[in-house]
Amino acid sequence: MWRTLRRHRGRMTIAVVLCGLHQLFEALVPVAIGAIVANAIAPGDRTVLVAWLIGLALLFTALTYSWRLGARLVVAAMEGEGHRLRVEVTDTLLRPRGVRTDMRAGELLSVATSDADRTTWILDLVARAVAGAVAVIATAVILFVIDIPLGLGVLVGTVALLAALHFAAPVIAHRTAEQQARIGTASAVATDLVTGLRPLRGFGGEVEAGQRFRAVSDDALTATLGAAKVRSVFAGVSTSASALLAVAVAAGAGWLALSGRIGLAEVITVVGLAQFLIEPLTTLAQVPAAVAASRGSADRVARVLDSAPLLHPGSDDVSHRAQGPVLELADLTYRTLDRLDLTIARGEFVGIVAYRPEDADALFALLSSQVPADDYIGSFTVGSVPARDLPIELARTLVLAEPHDTFLFSGTLRSNITAGSHITAGCGSDASIDLERALDASAARDVVDLHPSGLDQPVGDDGTTLSGGQRQRVALARALAADPPVLVLHDPTTAVDSVTELNIAEGLLALRHGTDPRTTIVLTSSPALLAAADRVVVIDEGRVVATATHHQLVEIDAVYQEAVVR
């Protein structure tokens, strides 16, 4: 919050001055009216009355424009800061080395939107607080001139009111933080629900998923109502207390008038000031609650911005990376993997069969550079360089891992397939030939030919306009088009038929293992892909239990035969 104020100190300084002038001019309005009564109306002097009315018009013009210009600067600062915070949060979440956070996608979305906006409230609150303070001080000074006890009463009453209401701020901050956290949880569940809607419908799970969302949404509603109740009670108490203080000032003026200490013009001025004083007093009384609410959101934004990177930065000295096997895991323990030993040579096509899905998931996470070095035990090297020493950008240039849960972006088939790769969208160039070969090898040619627009066929968010098998083939084409030195695929053909699966296996061989072979690792139980591999590694209970060709394993290993032969 301090950083937000520092970043806009120039604009906010001018805004605060203008807002303070607005309140000062507002406080002078009752004074001007009292002066008109005393100097023009009481003596019946029309010339003086006209002069004072002109002055009053100028005063209203000054207070109007000071407010308009000040408010415009505050809003500009808030909108600009909100944009910067959203960009900063997004940049943090998109860091190549990842972010170590326990927040889910929906919660992070809530932080990047509503929490970022709430954090900017501090800019508006500072302007309001300074303006309110100017109003109270100006009123007190004017009342001091009229009667010293009246001025003292305003100052002492204001300090006592703010001190009493300040104790409610921690409660409001806690309730607001809880509200935002519950809303973030509901957003996370909603994001998961929308993302997985298609498979949920496939097995009839949408009813249970809807009930789960309803439960977390009820929790969010309860937290929101609780926070709103606290803020409403605070607003009611603060408004009532401010009004009572203003009434007390007016009553004091009436008593002084009856006792003959002040005249009619002074009474009019004091009553006008008392009525004017209600607004700045209410604003000052509500500032602590609003600051607490803003701070609750700022804490959540700060948690994201201060999150430690998930992965080690690596070392720039990796010139020896071309030596040794392309990948080597030695005595490695991670999640369900137990002292795993695995070596992949350059140019190999290796199929990996994990009898337990959790073993395949753990191995894929390691190979895709998603696991911090502190989270596993043992040795993991890429080209003889410890994976922890590789800069993440280089690691992901050397090894591309395409997950089983494919994700396609809103756009076209072309933009999805060429995303992140060196190929271009031009026609007739060598780069476009690479795209054509990737389409053939992944069997995505059929997906392109099904639509009149071809590669310019629109694709909805997460590929909702395509079937599961089509999404898999488009994602595979994207991975092949990138042409990485090492390609890791996790069950890339589970949603396609056996004929297409065979075509994909042949396409992988032709594209990546011809005259200039690349390294390909496929975690799968597909017999077509395993038969195309140079060798098959079998993992069970977190360890390698067999290594041979697919045909050899089918002949000698009954467990393997049962797992992969269809």
XYZ file of C-alpha atoms in Angstrom:
566
model
C 0.000 0.000 0.000
C 2.916 2.347 0.744
C 4.407 1.438 -2.622
C 1.112 2.320 -4.307
C 1.173 5.755 -2.692
C 4.829 6.337 -3.592
C 4.274 5.404 -7.224
C 1.586 8.107 -7.560
C 2.984 10.690 -5.152
C 3.149 13.485 -7.773
C -0.418 13.089 -9.017
C -1.742 12.377 -5.526
C -0.029 15.445 -4.044
C -1.914 17.685 -6.476
C -5.129 15.706 -5.945
C -4.869 15.966 -2.155
C -4.277 19.730 -2.369
C -7.303 20.168 -4.632
C -9.536 17.975 -2.458
C -8.362 19.856 0.625
C -9.166 23.174 -1.058
C -12.607 21.866 -1.933
C -13.353 21.135 1.717
C -11.882 24.458 2.799
C -14.109 26.289 0.334
C -17.085 24.220 1.517
C -16.370 25.301 5.098
C -16.275 28.944 3.986
C -19.800 28.769 2.496
C -21.602 29.063 5.907
C -19.163 31.835 6.798
C -20.072 33.696 3.602
C -23.787 33.244 4.274
C -23.389 34.526 7.812
C -21.425 37.503 6.488
C -24.171 38.261 3.955
C -26.738 38.278 6.747
C -24.615 40.506 8.967
C -23.265 42.937 6.344
C -25.971 43.107 3.692
C -29.340 41.756 4.773
C -29.416 43.176 8.308
C -28.478 46.728 7.210
C -30.517 46.381 3.972
C -27.594 47.317 1.698
C -28.322 45.997 -1.815
C -24.962 46.964 -3.267
C -23.136 45.001 -0.603
C -25.570 42.107 -1.116
C -24.762 41.943 -4.850
C -21.031 42.036 -4.120
C -21.331 39.226 -1.581
C -23.474 37.135 -3.946
C -20.839 37.516 -6.658
C -18.217 36.403 -4.150
C -20.404 33.450 -3.148
C -20.763 32.442 -6.814
C -16.990 32.560 -7.242
C -16.608 30.468 -4.091
C -18.980 27.808 -5.451
C -17.124 27.841 -8.770
C -13.790 27.319 -7.015
C -15.050 24.493 -4.799
C -16.749 22.756 -7.748
C -13.693 22.757 -10.002
C -11.270 21.890 -7.222
C -13.372 18.807 -6.478
C -13.756 17.843 -10.155
C -10.051 18.157 -10.919
C -8.971 16.471 -7.683
C -11.393 13.593 -8.130
C -10.254 13.130 -11.740
C -6.626 12.810 -10.621
C -7.549 10.309 -7.907
C -9.578 8.155 -10.318
C -6.767 8.264 -12.885
C -4.293 7.126 -10.216
C -6.601 4.314 -9.064
C -7.263 3.020 -12.566
C -3.586 3.232 -13.492
C -2.495 1.452 -10.315
C -5.165 -1.220 -10.723
C -3.835 -1.926 -14.205
C -0.239 -2.085 -12.959
C -1.130 -4.444 -10.138
C -3.049 -6.754 -12.463
C -0.091 -6.827 -14.844
C 2.372 -7.420 -11.990
C 0.341 -10.291 -10.575
C -0.018 -11.826 -14.032
C 3.695 -11.406 -14.758
C 4.504 -13.065 -11.445
C 2.256 -16.020 -12.211
C 3.743 -16.361 -15.708
C 7.370 -16.399 -14.547
C 9.234 -19.216 -16.313
C 10.465 -20.531 -12.964
C 6.930 -20.741 -11.626
C 5.487 -19.537 -8.331
C 5.411 -21.368 -5.035
C 1.878 -20.725 -3.809
C -0.948 -22.733 -2.306
C -3.585 -20.698 -4.165
C -5.510 -22.376 -6.958
C -6.204 -20.889 -10.389
C -9.558 -19.392 -9.409
C -8.108 -17.813 -6.265
C -5.254 -16.308 -8.254
C -7.783 -14.932 -10.727
C -9.605 -13.278 -7.823
C -6.330 -11.754 -6.579
C -5.511 -10.397 -10.045
C -8.926 -8.751 -10.369
C -10.979 -7.827 -7.298
C -8.078 -7.776 -4.807
C -5.958 -5.640 -7.129
C -8.816 -3.154 -7.443
C -9.481 -3.097 -3.687
C -5.816 -2.371 -3.019
C -6.091 0.872 -5.008
C -8.751 2.120 -2.593
C -5.917 3.470 -0.458
C -5.380 6.258 -3.015
C -8.983 7.427 -2.732
C -8.957 6.998 1.049
C -5.871 9.156 1.504
C -7.466 11.955 -0.508
C -10.716 11.634 1.426
C -8.949 11.491 4.792
C -6.848 14.587 4.109
C -9.880 16.454 2.772
C -11.912 15.444 5.832
C -9.120 16.546 8.143
C -8.912 19.926 6.375
C -12.675 20.327 6.774
C -12.572 19.558 10.496
C -9.584 21.828 11.135
C -11.088 24.671 9.104
C -14.388 24.310 10.962
C -12.619 24.268 14.314
C -10.618 27.408 13.455
C -13.755 29.248 12.374
C -15.539 28.154 15.545
C -12.512 29.235 17.614
C -12.941 32.697 16.144
C -16.638 32.662 17.023
C -16.292 30.927 20.393
C -13.305 28.996 21.789
C -15.341 26.226 23.553
C -17.134 25.448 20.286
C -13.797 24.989 18.466
C -12.394 22.837 21.267
C -15.546 20.739 21.272
C -15.183 19.944 17.556
C -11.505 18.998 17.858
C -11.869 16.887 21.008
C -15.058 15.228 19.757
C -13.473 14.336 16.413
C -10.373 12.795 18.020
C -12.488 10.815 20.504
C -14.794 9.574 17.738
C -11.948 8.389 15.509
C -10.108 6.767 18.419
C -13.212 4.816 19.458
C -13.962 3.624 15.928
C -10.338 2.667 15.235
C -10.692 -0.479 17.355
C -13.111 -1.964 14.833
C -10.556 -1.864 11.993
C -8.839 -5.238 12.755
C -12.212 -7.004 12.844
C -13.162 -5.522 9.479
C -9.773 -6.423 7.976
C -10.125 -10.021 9.166
C -13.679 -10.342 7.875
C -12.720 -8.813 4.510
C -9.713 -11.118 4.101
C -11.907 -14.109 4.949
C -14.523 -12.918 2.472
C -11.969 -12.585 -0.328
C -10.468 -15.986 0.496
C -13.888 -17.680 0.353
C -14.682 -15.901 -2.918
C -11.326 -17.073 -4.274
C -12.151 -20.670 -3.308
C -15.525 -20.417 -5.033
C -13.806 -18.999 -8.124
C -11.318 -21.882 -8.081
C -14.079 -24.480 -7.902
C -16.010 -22.695 -10.658
C -12.891 -22.662 -12.852
C -12.368 -26.389 -12.292
C -16.028 -27.058 -13.005
C -16.080 -25.147 -16.287
C -12.769 -26.671 -17.410
C -13.926 -30.208 -16.699
C -17.547 -29.814 -17.805
C -17.242 -32.112 -20.801
C -15.868 -35.167 -18.927
C -18.296 -34.468 -16.073
C -21.186 -34.783 -18.494
C -19.620 -37.927 -19.883
C -19.974 -39.868 -16.640
C -22.894 -37.942 -15.165
C -20.926 -36.116 -12.494
C -22.310 -32.647 -13.126
C -24.938 -32.976 -10.355
C -22.377 -33.775 -7.675
C -20.019 -31.094 -9.014
C -22.869 -28.580 -8.924
C -23.598 -29.487 -5.312
C -19.945 -29.002 -4.429
C -19.918 -25.565 -6.032
C -23.177 -24.684 -4.290
C -21.571 -25.547 -0.943
C -18.482 -23.370 -1.449
C -20.652 -20.610 -2.924
C -22.806 -20.713 0.218
C -19.632 -20.363 2.296
C -18.601 -17.362 0.199
C -22.065 -15.852 0.609
C -21.950 -16.355 4.380
C -18.520 -14.706 4.585
C -19.651 -11.833 2.346
C -22.776 -11.218 4.406
C -20.732 -11.383 7.608
C -18.260 -8.815 6.307
C -21.088 -6.631 4.988
C -22.817 -6.821 8.381
C -19.716 -5.649 10.222
C -19.153 -2.833 7.738
C -22.819 -1.818 7.873
C -22.856 -1.713 11.663
C -19.646 0.309 11.588
C -21.099 2.714 9.004
C -24.286 3.135 11.010
C -22.472 3.796 14.263
C -19.977 6.166 12.663
C -22.690 8.123 10.809
C -24.825 8.388 13.943
C -21.899 9.495 16.076
C -20.893 12.103 13.475
C -24.448 13.435 13.326
C -24.679 13.614 17.127
C -21.441 15.563 17.281
C -22.765 18.018 14.675
C -26.045 18.341 16.553
C -24.114 19.021 19.746
C -22.247 21.842 17.994
C -25.513 23.354 16.743
C -27.081 22.993 20.172
C -24.079 24.709 21.730
C -24.459 27.575 19.283
C -28.136 27.912 20.183
C -27.292 28.023 23.890
C -24.648 30.680 23.279
C -27.131 32.725 21.236
C -29.739 32.559 23.993
C -27.159 33.674 26.502
C -26.220 36.615 24.274
C -22.602 35.572 23.637
C -23.061 35.350 19.840
C -25.401 37.038 17.382
C -27.803 35.834 14.686
C -25.165 35.831 11.915
C -22.842 33.703 14.060
C -25.689 31.282 14.820
C -26.398 30.883 11.104
C -22.697 30.254 10.459
C -22.412 27.689 13.259
C -25.577 25.834 12.218
C -24.320 25.752 8.608
C -20.946 24.466 9.761
C -22.612 21.823 11.916
C -24.604 20.569 8.945
C -21.524 20.660 6.715
C -19.448 18.887 9.359
C -21.552 15.685 9.190
C -20.073 14.606 5.843
C -16.330 14.986 6.621
C -16.821 13.503 10.084
C -18.603 10.494 8.570
C -15.848 10.135 5.995
C -13.128 10.263 8.632
C -15.030 7.796 10.806
C -15.368 5.300 7.938
C -11.791 5.610 6.684
C -10.348 3.052 9.160
C -12.842 0.414 8.023
C -12.162 1.097 4.350
C -8.391 1.029 4.930
C -8.801 -2.300 6.717
C -10.756 -3.714 3.783
C -8.147 -2.436 1.345
C -5.361 -3.877 3.452
C -6.982 -7.305 3.492
C -6.858 -7.371 -0.301
C -3.378 -5.824 -0.386
C -2.139 -8.656 1.825
C -3.383 -11.209 -0.719
C -1.777 -9.314 -3.604
C 1.487 -9.085 -1.648
C 1.403 -12.835 -0.978
C 1.431 -13.471 -4.718
C 3.971 -10.778 -5.619
C 6.320 -11.949 -2.842
C 5.966 -15.642 -3.716
C 9.280 -17.407 -4.099
C 10.091 -18.930 -7.496
C 9.279 -22.612 -7.674
C 12.467 -23.590 -9.504
C 16.169 -22.850 -9.029
C 17.524 -20.102 -11.330
C 20.252 -22.382 -12.653
C 23.758 -21.489 -13.761
C 24.995 -19.670 -16.836
C 27.976 -22.035 -17.105
C 26.352 -24.937 -18.975
C 28.746 -25.180 -21.925
C 29.337 -28.888 -21.200
C 25.685 -29.791 -21.573
C 26.278 -31.615 -24.901
C 28.220 -34.412 -23.173
C 26.838 -37.735 -21.963
C 23.300 -39.161 -22.206
C 20.533 -36.696 -23.005
C 18.647 -37.616 -19.805
C 19.757 -39.576 -16.769
C 17.976 -40.267 -13.487
C 20.063 -42.053 -10.865
C 18.844 -43.295 -7.492
C 16.036 -40.762 -7.728
C 13.213 -40.590 -5.195
C 10.234 -38.316 -5.772
C 6.634 -38.859 -4.690
C 5.935 -42.522 -5.634
C 9.243 -42.960 -7.470
C 11.628 -44.977 -5.308
C 15.355 -44.840 -6.166
C 14.618 -44.859 -9.869
C 17.452 -45.407 -12.376
C 16.769 -44.417 -15.979
C 19.086 -43.407 -18.828
C 17.905 -42.052 -22.188
C 20.461 -41.818 -25.024
C 20.444 -39.166 -27.709
C 18.174 -39.938 -30.634
C 16.367 -42.766 -28.836
C 12.653 -43.458 -29.122
C 11.787 -44.817 -25.664
C 8.401 -46.037 -24.520
C 7.731 -46.027 -20.777
C 4.999 -48.176 -19.262
C 4.094 -47.367 -15.651
C 1.743 -49.900 -14.103
C 0.710 -47.276 -11.559
C -0.574 -43.974 -12.990
C 0.947 -42.030 -10.104
C 4.419 -43.211 -11.140
C 3.856 -41.895 -14.671
C 2.596 -38.564 -13.293
C 5.634 -38.171 -11.029
C 8.086 -39.012 -13.822
C 6.376 -36.651 -16.262
C 6.491 -33.811 -13.713
C 10.238 -34.326 -13.344
C 10.933 -34.482 -17.067
C 8.839 -31.357 -17.723
C 10.925 -29.208 -15.325
C 8.031 -28.644 -12.923
C 9.705 -30.008 -9.794
C 11.989 -27.910 -7.553
C 15.365 -29.513 -6.893
C 14.659 -29.567 -3.158
C 11.609 -31.785 -3.685
C 13.460 -34.865 -4.934
C 16.416 -36.940 -3.788
C 19.007 -38.343 -6.154
C 20.513 -37.251 -9.449
C 18.694 -35.867 -12.480
C 20.871 -34.637 -15.345
C 20.164 -33.236 -18.789
C 23.140 -33.701 -21.115
C 25.303 -34.500 -18.045
C 24.335 -31.161 -16.457
C 22.357 -31.404 -13.198
C 18.808 -30.294 -13.960
C 18.915 -27.910 -11.009
C 21.819 -26.035 -12.644
C 20.067 -25.519 -15.977
C 18.370 -22.150 -16.464
C 14.689 -22.933 -16.848
C 14.544 -21.248 -20.265
C 17.304 -23.536 -21.530
C 15.780 -26.623 -19.917
C 12.486 -26.013 -21.657
C 14.267 -25.344 -24.940
C 16.004 -28.716 -24.686
C 13.045 -30.689 -23.359
C 9.437 -30.099 -24.393
C 6.829 -32.000 -22.387
C 3.282 -32.244 -23.744
C 0.897 -33.287 -20.926
C -1.981 -35.704 -21.235
C -4.474 -32.990 -20.278
C -4.068 -30.917 -23.406
C -4.964 -27.246 -23.415
C -5.827 -25.275 -26.524
C -6.198 -21.511 -26.649
C -8.958 -19.431 -28.132
C -7.949 -18.612 -31.703
C -7.480 -20.775 -34.778
C -5.953 -24.174 -35.490
C -2.963 -22.402 -37.032
C -2.318 -20.149 -34.028
C -2.592 -23.122 -31.657
C -0.204 -25.305 -33.642
C 2.396 -22.611 -34.287
C 2.268 -21.178 -30.735
C 5.720 -21.034 -29.215
C 7.490 -22.636 -32.194
C 9.827 -21.236 -34.818
C 7.569 -22.020 -37.760
C 5.632 -19.242 -39.472
C 2.165 -18.971 -40.899
C 3.463 -18.196 -44.406
C 2.488 -20.313 -47.402
C 5.008 -21.940 -49.702
C 8.010 -21.382 -47.404
C 10.251 -24.036 -45.883
C 8.703 -23.246 -42.508
C 5.219 -24.048 -43.796
C 6.524 -27.442 -44.996
C 7.460 -28.204 -41.367
C 3.889 -27.373 -40.392
C 2.563 -29.728 -43.061
C 4.826 -32.535 -41.851
C 3.697 -31.955 -38.256
C 0.067 -32.204 -39.373
C 0.746 -35.486 -41.165
C 2.766 -37.028 -38.339
C 0.145 -36.178 -35.707
C -2.810 -37.269 -37.898
C -4.184 -33.743 -37.440
C -4.583 -33.393 -41.189
C -8.114 -34.798 -40.891
C -9.013 -32.109 -38.355
C -7.841 -29.394 -40.744
C -9.597 -30.883 -43.782
C -12.943 -31.244 -41.970
C -13.545 -27.490 -42.037
C -13.717 -25.189 -45.069
C -11.419 -22.695 -43.337
C -8.708 -25.306 -42.856
C -5.976 -24.044 -40.542
C -7.969 -20.863 -40.000
C -10.784 -22.842 -38.390
C -11.828 -21.117 -35.107
C -11.016 -22.895 -31.858
C -12.935 -22.078 -28.672
C -11.451 -21.742 -25.196
C -9.683 -24.986 -24.281
C -10.661 -26.390 -27.693
C -14.347 -26.721 -26.824
C -15.248 -26.754 -30.531
C -13.207 -29.933 -31.044
C -13.645 -33.511 -29.855
C -11.242 -35.084 -27.382
C -9.359 -36.955 -30.105
C -9.117 -33.846 -32.256
C -7.730 -31.822 -29.350
C -5.109 -34.498 -28.708
C -3.974 -34.492 -32.334
C -3.796 -30.699 -32.539
C -1.757 -30.579 -29.311
C 0.556 -33.291 -30.673
C 0.979 -31.314 -33.912
C 1.939 -28.274 -31.818
C 4.579 -30.281 -29.943
C 5.982 -31.791 -33.157
C 6.067 -28.426 -34.932
C 8.276 -27.022 -32.173
C 10.857 -29.725 -33.063
C 12.569 -29.902 -29.639
C 15.742 -31.960 -29.089
C 13.826 -34.013 -26.501
C 10.068 -34.540 -26.726
C 8.180 -36.089 -23.798
C 4.602 -37.217 -24.450
C 2.176 -38.451 -21.819
C -0.608 -40.688 -23.187
C -0.952 -38.716 -26.456
C -3.389 -41.131 -28.137
C -5.925 -42.175 -25.498
C -8.806 -40.477 -27.336
C -8.099 -41.736 -30.881
C -8.977 -45.022 -32.603
C -6.455 -47.798 -33.209
C -5.948 -46.962 -36.892
C -5.162 -43.314 -36.119
C -2.934 -44.460 -33.266
C -0.904 -46.585 -35.693
C -0.624 -43.668 -38.118
C 0.647 -41.435 -35.308
C 3.270 -44.026 -34.313
C 4.510 -44.221 -37.899
C 4.428 -40.426 -38.177
C 6.563 -40.011 -35.040
C 9.131 -42.426 -36.414
C 9.266 -40.730 -39.794
C 9.416 -37.156 -38.465
C 11.731 -37.499 -35.455
C 13.786 -40.607 -36.098
C 14.939 -40.337 -39.690
C 18.319 -39.103 -40.876
C 18.696 -36.571 -38.029
C 17.067 -38.340 -35.066
C 15.690 -36.472 -32.070
C 14.954 -38.014 -28.681
C 11.363 -39.043 -28.041
C 9.969 -40.363 -24.754
C 6.391 -41.573 -24.604
C 4.683 -42.534 -21.332
C 1.915 -44.758 -22.613
C 0.307 -48.194 -22.724
C -0.459 -47.932 -26.453
C 0.833 -51.068 -28.235
C 1.249 -49.133 -31.490
C 3.513 -46.504 -29.915
C 5.408 -49.057 -27.829
C 6.012 -51.252 -30.893
C 7.510 -48.240 -32.701
C 9.906 -47.483 -29.831
C 13.532 -48.599 -29.815
C 12.989 -50.026 -26.358
C 10.382 -50.081 -23.602
C 11.071 -49.334 -19.948
C 8.608 -50.814 -17.449
C 8.169 -49.093 -14.076
C 6.373 -50.652 -11.126
C 6.347 -49.626 -7.459
C 8.420 -46.578 -8.432
C 11.321 -48.559 -9.943
C 12.417 -49.900 -13.309
C 11.521 -53.593 -13.378
C 12.122 -54.445 -17.048
C 13.758 -53.076 -20.194
C 13.387 -54.666 -23.637
C 11.588 -54.197 -26.920
C 7.817 -54.295 -26.991
C 7.727 -57.623 -28.805
C 10.175 -59.221 -26.383
C 8.187 -58.076 -23.365
C 4.922 -59.352 -24.853
C 6.487 -62.781 -25.253
C 8.175 -63.092 -21.854
C 6.174 -60.902 -19.428
C 2.556 -61.872 -18.703
C 1.927 -58.774 -16.567
C 3.155 -56.509 -19.333
C 1.085 -58.384 -21.884
C -2.048 -57.924 -19.774
C -1.312 -54.200 -19.302
C -0.733 -53.217 -22.929
C -2.132 -55.807 -25.334
C -5.652 -54.849 -26.406
